[in-house]
CSV table of C-alpha atoms in Angstrom, one decimal:
chain,number,residue,atom,x,y,z
A,1,MET,CA,10.2,26.3,15.0
A,2,ASP,CA,13.3,27.0,12.9
A,3,PHE,CA,12.3,25.3,9.6
A,4,THR,CA,15.5,26.5,7.9
A,5,ALA,CA,17.6,24.7,10.5
A,6,ILE,CA,15.5,21.5,10.0
A,7,LYS,CA,16.0,21.6,6.2
A,8,ASN,CA,19.7,22.3,6.6
A,9,ALA,CA,20.0,19.3,9.0
A,10,ALA,CA,18.2,17.1,6.5
A,11,GLY,CA,20.5,18.3,3.8
A,12,SER,CA,23.6,17.6,5.9
A,13,TYR,CA,22.5,13.9,6.1
A,14,GLU,CA,22.0,13.4,2.4
A,15,ALA,CA,25.2,11.3,2.0
A,16,ASP,CA,24.3,9.2,5.0
A,17,MET,CA,20.8,8.6,3.6
A,18,VAL,CA,22.1,7.7,0.2
A,19,LYS,CA,24.5,5.2,1.6
A,20,PHE,CA,21.8,3.6,3.8
A,21,LEU,CA,19.4,3.3,0.8
A,22,ARG,CA,22.0,1.8,-1.4
A,23,ASP,CA,22.9,-0.7,1.3
A,24,LEU,CA,19.2,-1.7,1.4
A,25,ILE,CA,18.9,-2.0,-2.3
A,26,ARG,CA,21.8,-4.4,-2.4
A,27,LEU,CA,19.9,-6.8,-0.1
A,28,PRO,CA,17.2,-8.7,-2.1
A,29,GLY,CA,14.3,-8.7,0.4
A,30,GLU,CA,11.2,-10.0,-1.3
A,31,SER,CA,8.2,-10.7,1.0
A,32,CYS,CA,9.0,-13.5,3.5
A,33,GLY,CA,12.7,-13.0,2.8
A,34,GLU,CA,13.5,-9.7,4.5
A,35,LYS,CA,15.8,-11.0,7.3
A,36,GLU,CA,19.0,-9.2,6.1
A,37,THR,CA,17.0,-6.0,5.2
A,38,ALA,CA,15.5,-5.9,8.7
A,39,ALA,CA,18.9,-6.4,10.3
A,40,ARG,CA,20.3,-3.5,8.3
A,41,VAL,CA,17.4,-1.2,9.3
A,42,LEU,CA,17.8,-2.2,12.9
A,43,GLU,CA,21.6,-1.4,12.7
A,44,GLU,CA,20.9,2.1,11.3
A,45,MET,CA,18.3,2.9,14.0
A,46,LYS,CA,20.8,2.0,16.7
A,47,LYS,CA,23.6,3.9,15.0
A,48,VAL,CA,21.6,7.2,14.8
A,49,GLY,CA,20.5,7.0,18.4
A,50,PHE,CA,17.0,5.6,18.6
A,51,ASP,CA,15.9,5.3,22.3
A,52,GLU,CA,14.6,1.8,21.6
A,53,ALA,CA,14.9,-0.5,18.6
A,54,ALA,CA,14.1,-4.2,18.2
A,55,LEU,CA,12.5,-6.8,16.0
A,56,ASP,CA,9.1,-8.3,16.9
A,57,LYS,CA,8.2,-11.9,16.4
A,58,MET,CA,6.9,-11.4,12.9
A,59,GLY,CA,10.2,-9.7,12.0
A,60,ASN,CA,9.0,-6.1,11.8
A,61,VAL,CA,11.6,-3.5,12.9
A,62,ILE,CA,10.2,-1.3,15.6
A,63,GLY,CA,12.0,1.8,16.8
A,64,TYR,CA,11.1,4.6,19.2
A,65,MET,CA,12.4,8.1,19.7
A,66,GLY,CA,11.3,10.3,22.6
A,67,LYS,CA,9.3,9.7,25.7
A,68,GLY,CA,6.3,12.0,25.3
A,69,LYS,CA,2.5,11.4,25.6
A,70,THR,CA,1.2,11.2,22.0
A,71,LEU,CA,2.4,8.3,19.9
A,72,ILE,CA,2.9,9.3,16.3
A,73,GLY,CA,3.8,6.6,13.7
A,74,TYR,CA,5.9,6.5,10.6
A,75,ASP,CA,5.5,3.3,8.6
A,76,ALA,CA,7.6,1.9,5.7
A,77,HIS,CA,7.4,-1.6,4.4
A,78,ILE,CA,10.9,-3.0,3.8
A,79,ASP,CA,10.1,-5.8,1.4
A,80,THR,CA,10.2,-5.5,-2.3
A,81,VAL,CA,8.8,-7.3,-5.3
A,82,GLY,CA,11.2,-9.4,-7.5
A,83,VAL,CA,13.0,-8.0,-10.6
A,84,GLY,CA,11.0,-9.8,-13.2
A,85,ASN,CA,12.8,-10.2,-16.6
A,86,LYS,CA,16.3,-8.9,-16.0
A,87,ALA,CA,16.6,-8.2,-19.7
A,88,ASN,CA,14.3,-5.3,-19.1
A,89,TRP,CA,16.8,-3.7,-16.8
A,90,GLU,CA,19.5,-1.3,-18.0
A,91,PHE,CA,21.5,-1.8,-14.8
A,92,ASP,CA,21.9,-4.4,-12.1
A,93,PRO,CA,18.7,-4.0,-10.0
A,94,TYR,CA,20.5,-4.9,-6.8
A,95,GLU,CA,23.8,-3.1,-7.3
A,96,GLY,CA,21.8,-0.2,-8.7
A,97,PHE,CA,23.5,3.1,-9.6
A,98,GLU,CA,24.0,6.6,-8.3
A,99,ASN,CA,24.5,10.0,-10.0
A,100,GLU,CA,24.3,13.5,-8.8
A,101,THR,CA,20.5,13.5,-8.3
A,102,THR,CA,19.3,9.9,-8.6
A,103,ILE,CA,19.5,6.5,-7.1
A,104,GLY,CA,18.6,3.4,-9.1
A,105,GLY,CA,17.7,-0.1,-7.9
A,106,ARG,CA,14.9,-2.4,-6.9
A,107,GLY,CA,13.0,-0.8,-4.0
A,108,GLY,CA,14.3,2.7,-4.4
A,109,SER,CA,10.9,4.2,-4.7
A,110,ASP,CA,8.8,1.2,-3.5
A,111,GLN,CA,9.7,1.8,-0.8
A,112,LEU,CA,13.0,1.5,0.8
A,113,GLY,CA,13.5,5.3,0.5
A,114,GLY,CA,10.6,5.7,3.0
A,115,ILE,CA,12.3,3.9,5.9
A,116,VAL,CA,15.5,5.9,5.1
A,117,SER,CA,13.8,9.3,5.4
A,118,ALA,CA,11.8,8.2,8.5
A,119,VAL,CA,14.9,7.0,10.4
A,120,TYR,CA,16.7,10.2,9.6
A,121,GLY,CA,13.6,12.4,10.3
A,122,ALA,CA,13.6,10.9,13.8
A,123,LYS,CA,17.4,11.5,14.2
A,124,ILE,CA,16.8,15.2,13.3
A,125,MET,CA,14.2,15.5,16.0
A,126,LYS,CA,16.7,14.3,18.5
A,127,ASP,CA,19.7,16.3,17.1
A,128,LEU,CA,17.8,19.6,17.1
A,129,GLY,CA,16.0,19.2,20.5
A,130,LEU,CA,12.6,18.9,18.9
A,131,LEU,CA,11.5,16.0,21.1
A,132,ASN,CA,9.4,17.0,24.1
A,133,ASP,CA,6.9,15.6,26.6
A,134,LYS,CA,4.0,16.0,24.1
A,135,TYR,CA,5.0,13.2,21.7
A,136,ARG,CA,6.9,10.0,21.1
A,137,VAL,CA,7.7,8.7,17.7
A,138,ILE,CA,7.5,5.1,16.5
A,139,VAL,CA,9.2,4.2,13.2
A,140,THR,CA,8.3,0.8,11.7
A,141,GLY,CA,10.1,-1.2,9.0
A,142,THR,CA,7.3,-3.7,8.2
A,143,VAL,CA,7.4,-7.0,6.3
A,144,GLN,CA,5.2,-8.9,3.8
A,145,GLU,CA,3.4,-5.8,2.5
A,146,GLU,CA,4.0,-6.8,-1.1
A,147,ASP,CA,2.4,-10.2,-0.5
A,148,CYS,CA,-0.4,-9.1,1.9
A,149,ASP,CA,-0.6,-5.3,2.6
A,150,GLY,CA,-1.5,-4.5,6.2
A,151,LEU,CA,-0.9,-8.0,7.6
A,152,CYS,CA,2.2,-6.6,9.5
A,153,TRP,CA,0.1,-3.9,11.2
A,154,GLU,CA,-2.7,-6.3,12.1
A,155,TYR,CA,-0.1,-8.1,14.1
A,156,ILE,CA,1.4,-4.9,15.5
A,157,ILE,CA,-2.0,-3.6,16.6
A,158,LYS,CA,-3.6,-6.8,17.8
A,159,GLU,CA,-0.6,-8.7,19.2
A,160,SER,CA,1.9,-6.0,20.2
A,161,LYS,CA,-1.0,-3.7,21.4
A,162,ILE,CA,0.6,-0.6,19.7
A,163,THR,CA,-1.9,2.1,18.7
A,164,PRO,CA,-0.5,5.4,17.5
A,165,GLU,CA,-2.7,8.4,17.4
A,166,PHE,CA,-2.0,8.6,13.7
A,167,VAL,CA,0.4,7.1,11.2
A,168,VAL,CA,2.4,8.7,8.4
A,169,LEU,CA,2.6,6.3,5.5
A,170,THR,CA,5.9,6.8,3.7
A,171,GLU,CA,5.0,5.1,0.4
A,172,PRO,CA,5.9,7.2,-2.6
A,173,THR,CA,3.7,10.2,-3.2
A,174,ASP,CA,5.4,12.1,-6.1
A,175,GLY,CA,6.0,15.1,-3.8
A,176,GLY,CA,2.4,15.3,-2.7
A,177,ILE,CA,0.3,14.6,0.4
A,178,TYR,CA,-2.1,11.6,0.1
A,179,ARG,CA,-5.1,11.1,2.2
A,180,GLY,CA,-6.6,7.8,0.9
A,181,GLN,CA,-6.7,5.0,-1.5
A,182,ARG,CA,-9.2,2.5,-3.0
A,183,GLY,CA,-9.4,-0.8,-1.2
A,184,ARG,CA,-9.1,-4.2,-2.8
A,185,MET,CA,-10.0,-7.9,-2.3
A,186,GLU,CA,-9.1,-11.2,-3.9
A,187,ILE,CA,-12.2,-13.2,-4.9
A,188,ARG,CA,-12.3,-16.7,-6.1
A,189,VAL,CA,-15.2,-18.2,-8.2
A,190,ASP,CA,-15.4,-22.0,-8.5
A,191,VAL,CA,-17.7,-23.8,-10.9
A,192,LYS,CA,-18.5,-27.5,-10.9
A,193,GLY,CA,-19.1,-29.5,-14.1
A,194,VAL,CA,-19.2,-33.2,-15.1
A,195,SER,CA,-16.6,-34.7,-17.4
A,196,CYS,CA,-17.1,-37.1,-20.3
A,197,HIS,CA,-15.3,-38.1,-23.5
A,198,GLY,CA,-14.7,-35.1,-25.8
A,199,SER,CA,-16.2,-37.0,-28.7
A,200,ALA,CA,-19.7,-36.7,-27.1
A,201,PRO,CA,-19.6,-33.5,-25.1
A,202,GLU,CA,-23.4,-33.5,-24.7
A,203,ARG,CA,-23.0,-36.3,-22.1
A,204,GLY,CA,-21.1,-34.0,-19.8
A,205,ASP,CA,-21.5,-30.6,-18.2
A,206,ASN,CA,-18.6,-28.3,-19.3
A,207,ALA,CA,-17.4,-26.1,-16.4
A,208,ILE,CA,-15.4,-23.9,-18.7
A,209,TYR,CA,-18.5,-22.9,-20.7
A,210,LYS,CA,-20.3,-22.0,-17.5
A,211,MET,CA,-17.4,-19.9,-16.4
A,212,ALA,CA,-17.4,-18.2,-19.8
A,213,ASP,CA,-20.9,-17.0,-19.1
A,214,ILE,CA,-19.9,-15.8,-15.7
A,215,LEU,CA,-16.9,-13.9,-17.0
A,216,GLN,CA,-19.1,-12.0,-19.5
A,217,ASP,CA,-21.2,-10.8,-16.5
A,218,VAL,CA,-18.0,-9.9,-14.6
A,219,ARG,CA,-16.8,-7.8,-17.6
A,220,ALA,CA,-20.2,-6.1,-17.8
A,221,LEU,CA,-20.0,-5.3,-14.1
A,222,ASN,CA,-16.7,-3.5,-14.8
A,223,GLU,CA,-17.8,-1.7,-18.0
A,224,ASN,CA,-21.5,-1.0,-17.8
A,225,ASP,CA,-23.2,2.1,-16.5
A,226,ASP,CA,-26.3,2.0,-14.2
A,227,SER,CA,-28.8,1.7,-17.1
A,228,ALA,CA,-27.9,-1.9,-18.0
A,229,PRO,CA,-29.4,-5.1,-16.4
A,230,VAL,CA,-26.0,-5.7,-14.8
A,231,LYS,CA,-25.4,-2.3,-13.3
A,232,GLY,CA,-21.7,-1.4,-13.5
A,233,LEU,CA,-19.4,-0.4,-10.6
A,234,VAL,CA,-19.5,3.2,-11.8
A,235,LYS,CA,-22.9,3.4,-10.0
A,236,MET,CA,-21.1,3.9,-6.7
A,237,LEU,CA,-20.1,7.4,-7.8
A,238,SER,CA,-23.7,8.4,-7.7
A,239,GLU,CA,-25.6,9.7,-4.6
A,240,LYS,CA,-28.5,7.4,-5.7
A,241,TYR,CA,-26.6,4.3,-4.9
A,242,ASN,CA,-23.9,5.3,-2.4
A,243,PRO,CA,-24.1,7.5,0.7
A,244,GLU,CA,-20.3,7.9,0.5
A,245,TRP,CA,-20.4,9.1,-3.1
A,246,LYS,CA,-18.4,12.2,-2.5
A,247,GLU,CA,-15.4,10.3,-1.2
A,248,ALA,CA,-15.9,7.7,-3.9
A,249,GLN,CA,-15.6,10.5,-6.5
A,250,PHE,CA,-12.3,11.6,-4.8
A,251,LEU,CA,-10.9,8.1,-4.7
A,252,GLY,CA,-12.2,6.9,-8.1
A,253,ARG,CA,-14.6,4.2,-9.1
A,254,GLY,CA,-14.1,0.5,-8.2
A,255,THR,CA,-12.9,-2.0,-10.8
A,256,ILE,CA,-12.9,-5.7,-11.3
A,257,THR,CA,-10.9,-8.0,-13.6
A,258,ALA,CA,-10.2,-11.7,-14.0
A,259,SER,CA,-6.5,-12.2,-13.1
A,260,GLN,CA,-6.1,-16.0,-13.1
A,261,ILE,CA,-8.0,-19.1,-14.4
A,262,PHE,CA,-7.7,-22.7,-13.4
A,263,PHE,CA,-9.4,-25.9,-14.6
A,264,THR,CA,-9.5,-29.7,-14.1
A,265,SER,CA,-10.2,-32.2,-16.8
A,266,PRO,CA,-9.3,-35.9,-17.2
A,267,SER,CA,-7.4,-35.2,-20.4
A,268,ARG,CA,-7.3,-32.9,-23.5
A,269,CYS,CA,-9.9,-35.3,-24.9
A,270,ALA,CA,-12.5,-34.7,-22.2
A,271,VAL,CA,-15.0,-32.1,-21.0
A,272,ALA,CA,-13.7,-30.0,-18.1
A,273,ASP,CA,-15.2,-31.0,-14.8
A,274,SER,CA,-14.2,-27.8,-12.9
A,275,CYS,CA,-13.2,-24.2,-13.6
A,276,ALA,CA,-12.1,-21.4,-11.2
A,277,VAL,CA,-11.0,-17.8,-11.6
A,278,SER,CA,-9.4,-15.3,-9.4
A,279,LEU,CA,-10.9,-11.8,-9.5
A,280,ASP,CA,-9.0,-8.6,-8.6
A,281,ARG,CA,-11.6,-6.3,-7.1
A,282,ARG,CA,-10.7,-2.7,-6.4
A,283,MET,CA,-13.2,-1.0,-4.0
A,284,THR,CA,-14.1,2.6,-3.6
A,285,ALA,CA,-15.7,4.3,-0.6
A,286,GLY,CA,-19.0,2.7,0.4
A,287,GLU,CA,-18.1,-0.8,-0.8
A,288,THR,CA,-17.4,-3.7,1.6
A,289,TRP,CA,-16.2,-7.3,1.3
A,290,GLU,CA,-19.8,-8.4,1.9
A,291,SER,CA,-21.2,-6.2,-0.8
A,292,CYS,CA,-18.6,-7.2,-3.3
A,293,LEU,CA,-19.1,-10.9,-2.8
A,294,GLU,CA,-22.9,-10.5,-2.9
A,295,GLU,CA,-22.5,-8.5,-6.1
A,296,ILE,CA,-20.8,-11.5,-7.8
A,297,ARG,CA,-23.4,-14.0,-6.3
A,298,GLN,CA,-26.2,-11.9,-7.9
A,299,LEU,CA,-24.8,-11.9,-11.4
A,300,PRO,CA,-27.3,-13.5,-13.9
A,301,ALA,CA,-25.0,-16.3,-14.9
A,302,VAL,CA,-24.1,-17.1,-11.3
A,303,GLN,CA,-27.8,-17.2,-10.4
A,304,LYS,CA,-28.3,-19.5,-13.5
A,305,TYR,CA,-25.7,-22.0,-12.3
A,306,LYS,CA,-26.3,-21.3,-8.6
A,307,SER,CA,-25.9,-24.7,-7.1
A,308,ASP,CA,-22.7,-25.3,-9.0
A,309,VAL,CA,-21.0,-22.0,-8.2
A,310,THR,CA,-19.1,-21.0,-5.1
A,311,VAL,CA,-18.0,-17.4,-4.5
A,312,SER,CA,-15.4,-16.9,-1.8
A,313,MET,CA,-12.5,-14.8,-0.6
A,314,TYR,CA,-8.9,-15.9,-0.5
A,315,GLU,CA,-6.9,-16.2,2.7
A,316,TYR,CA,-3.2,-15.4,3.2
A,317,ASP,CA,-1.2,-17.7,5.5
A,318,SER,CA,2.4,-17.6,4.3
A,319,PRO,CA,5.0,-17.6,7.1
A,320,SER,CA,7.1,-14.6,7.7
A,321,TYR,CA,10.9,-14.9,7.5
A,322,THR,CA,10.9,-15.7,11.3
A,323,GLY,CA,8.5,-18.6,10.6
A,324,LEU,CA,5.5,-16.9,12.2
A,325,VAL,CA,2.1,-17.6,10.5
A,326,TYR,CA,-0.6,-15.0,11.0
A,327,PRO,CA,-3.6,-15.9,8.8
A,328,ILE,CA,-5.8,-13.1,7.4
A,329,GLU,CA,-8.5,-12.8,4.8
A,330,CYS,CA,-7.4,-11.2,1.5
A,331,TYR,CA,-9.5,-8.1,2.1
A,332,PHE,CA,-7.8,-4.8,2.1
A,333,PRO,CA,-10.4,-2.1,3.0
A,334,THR,CA,-10.7,1.3,1.4
A,335,TRP,CA,-9.7,4.2,3.6
A,336,VAL,CA,-9.8,8.0,3.3
A,337,ILE,CA,-8.9,10.5,6.0
A,338,PRO,CA,-11.1,13.7,5.9
A,339,GLU,CA,-9.5,16.7,4.3
A,340,ASP,CA,-10.2,18.7,7.5
A,341,HIS,CA,-8.7,16.0,9.9
A,342,LYS,CA,-6.1,17.3,12.3
A,343,ALA,CA,-3.4,15.0,10.8
A,344,THR,CA,-4.2,16.2,7.3
A,345,LYS,CA,-4.1,19.9,8.3
A,346,ALA,CA,-0.9,19.4,10.3
A,347,LEU,CA,1.0,17.7,7.5
A,348,GLU,CA,-0.2,20.4,5.0
A,349,LYS,CA,0.8,23.2,7.4
A,350,THR,CA,4.2,21.6,7.9
A,351,TYR,CA,4.8,21.1,4.2
A,352,LYS,CA,3.7,24.6,3.2
A,353,ALA,CA,5.9,26.2,5.9
A,354,MET,CA,8.9,24.5,4.3
A,355,TYR,CA,8.1,24.3,0.6
A,356,GLY,CA,5.1,26.4,-0.3
A,357,ASP,CA,1.7,25.3,-1.6
A,358,LYS,CA,2.9,23.3,-4.7
A,359,ARG,CA,4.7,20.0,-5.0
A,360,VAL,CA,8.4,20.3,-5.3
A,361,GLY,CA,11.1,17.8,-6.5
A,362,PRO,CA,13.8,17.2,-9.0
A,363,ALA,CA,13.6,19.1,-12.3
A,364,GLU,CA,12.6,16.0,-14.3
A,365,THR,CA,9.5,15.5,-12.2
A,366,LEU,CA,8.2,19.0,-11.7
A,367,GLN,CA,5.9,19.3,-14.7
A,368,MET,CA,4.1,16.2,-13.8
A,369,ARG,CA,4.0,16.9,-10.1
A,370,GLN,CA,2.8,20.4,-10.3
A,371,SER,CA,0.0,19.5,-12.7
A,372,ARG,CA,-1.6,17.6,-9.7
A,373,PRO,CA,-3.1,19.0,-6.5
A,374,LEU,CA,-0.8,19.1,-3.5
A,375,THR,CA,-3.2,16.8,-1.6
A,376,ASP,CA,-4.4,13.8,-3.5
A,377,LYS,CA,-4.6,10.0,-3.2
A,378,TRP,CA,-2.8,6.8,-4.1
A,379,THR,CA,-3.6,4.6,-7.1
A,380,PHE,CA,-2.2,1.5,-5.4
A,381,SER,CA,-2.7,0.0,-2.0
A,382,THR,CA,-0.7,0.5,1.3
A,383,ASN,CA,-0.6,-0.6,4.9
A,384,GLY,CA,-3.3,1.9,5.5
A,385,VAL,CA,-5.8,-0.8,4.6
A,386,THR,CA,-5.3,-2.3,8.0
A,387,ILE,CA,-4.1,0.7,10.1
A,388,MET,CA,-7.1,2.8,9.1
A,389,GLY,CA,-9.3,0.5,7.0
A,390,ARG,CA,-9.6,-2.3,9.6
A,391,ASN,CA,-8.6,-0.5,12.8
A,392,LYS,CA,-9.6,3.1,12.4
A,393,ILE,CA,-6.3,4.7,13.2
A,394,PRO,CA,-5.9,7.7,11.0
A,395,CYS,CA,-3.3,7.6,8.2
A,396,ILE,CA,-1.8,10.3,6.1
A,397,GLY,CA,0.7,9.8,3.3
A,398,PHE,CA,3.9,11.6,2.3
A,399,GLY,CA,6.9,9.7,1.0
A,400,PRO,CA,9.9,9.9,-1.3
A,401,GLY,CA,9.8,8.5,-4.9
A,402,ALA,CA,7.2,8.0,-7.5
A,403,GLU,CA,4.2,5.7,-7.8
A,404,ALA,CA,5.0,5.0,-11.4
A,405,GLN,CA,8.4,3.6,-10.4
A,406,ALA,CA,6.8,0.9,-8.2
A,407,HIS,CA,7.3,-2.7,-9.6
A,408,ALA,CA,8.8,-1.3,-12.8
A,409,PRO,CA,12.2,-2.2,-14.4
A,410,ASN,CA,14.9,0.4,-13.9
A,411,GLU,CA,13.3,1.7,-10.7
A,412,LYS,CA,14.8,4.8,-9.3
A,413,THR,CA,14.2,7.5,-6.7
A,414,TRP,CA,15.7,11.0,-6.0
A,415,LYS,CA,18.0,12.3,-3.4
A,416,LEU,CA,16.1,15.5,-3.0
A,417,ASP,CA,13.0,13.6,-2.1
A,418,LEU,CA,14.9,11.7,0.7
A,419,VAL,CA,16.0,15.0,2.1
A,420,ASN,CA,12.7,16.8,1.8
A,421,CYS,CA,10.7,14.0,3.4
A,422,ALA,CA,13.1,13.7,6.3
A,423,ALA,CA,12.7,17.4,7.0
A,424,VAL,CA,8.9,17.2,6.9
A,425,TYR,CA,8.9,14.1,9.2
A,426,ALA,CA,11.1,15.9,11.7
A,427,ALA,CA,8.9,19.0,11.9
A,428,LEU,CA,5.4,17.4,11.8
A,429,PRO,CA,5.0,16.1,15.4
A,430,ASN,CA,5.5,19.6,16.9
A,431,ILE,CA,3.0,21.1,14.4
A,432,TYR,CA,0.5,18.4,15.2
A,433,THR,CA,0.9,18.6,19.0
A,434,GLU,CA,1.2,22.4,19.4
A,435,GLY,CA,-1.3,23.6,21.9
A,436,ASN,CA,-1.9,20.1,23.2
A,437,ALA,CA,-1.7,19.6,27.0
């Protein structure tokens, strides 16, 4: 394969990719509001010559290139978060900006750049005659990821019956290759109390005080080691507690924190008769939703107030921009693809053939990027929680932009990343399928 020709082709499309990305940035497309963004992605797929391109009933953009045997996926979510406090932005987050090396705007790194590189990677495959009877490519521009990561792919897999052999996740990877992430889940703890007049609190049963005890145990769960009565989450990095301890050490320990608190009370002059909290639980390898819920149920304070405490998992049921409702539990499983998996090795081989064995990128990023291993993992969550976490379809990550830019004011990405990723995407399927019947 002529890697130089592929890189040159990707470079020749830089201006087209930049225009496409800036068009997408100008379209506010928060979760459940991606209609215009999806239409623009569909337009670009048709413009560059995808063999098939359409919207599904949820509003995901689905495009195909080629007619071969093995289906290889490239996924990019096309929704973004909001802009937050506009006073923190040095430029208009939707108009953005462009200079010689950089593009600014909400969604530049997280992760509109990913769909841009994936669309043009597929175009390069077609332009250079790389498509053959061994593979077919599917490029997905998926919705609602920021609200409920993986929901889109649960629908694609279960309802549209689409099952790629593996999927490249195009979330930002700072020039590296990522083979996993911690999972997460959204837990709710409800505590019952009995109200009374605040002048005689002993007549009631204060739910806030009960919750205060429980939250101390939650804090201990996050902070303790394995020698304390409440054994901390760090225990899962040990072979003693976790058969998957090696992958847990690679991904990092799980964490838990209280993220929201609610209460009911007849007035400010009364004892609270209920209290609830939301817990953000990040899970490492070897942890499941059942184990995480049971861990909360076994906390000393929860056991103390057992009959008055309910521990549950949230459910997501917001309609997509098309109006489709596809309920799912707020459980986003940990996933990690083995370092010797065929997809991992194929992506590493493709990357190294083009760029060597270190991360590359714009000058301002090189010191940080090259201080990290080429193959690593995400800190945040991706659609891989469903593709691989729930459905066991292997995922591997490589995408333009930087993790630290995600959800931040003054978000930006780099033109060089768009080009490099498109080139790798174009070459990967042939490397993966070489030698296949």
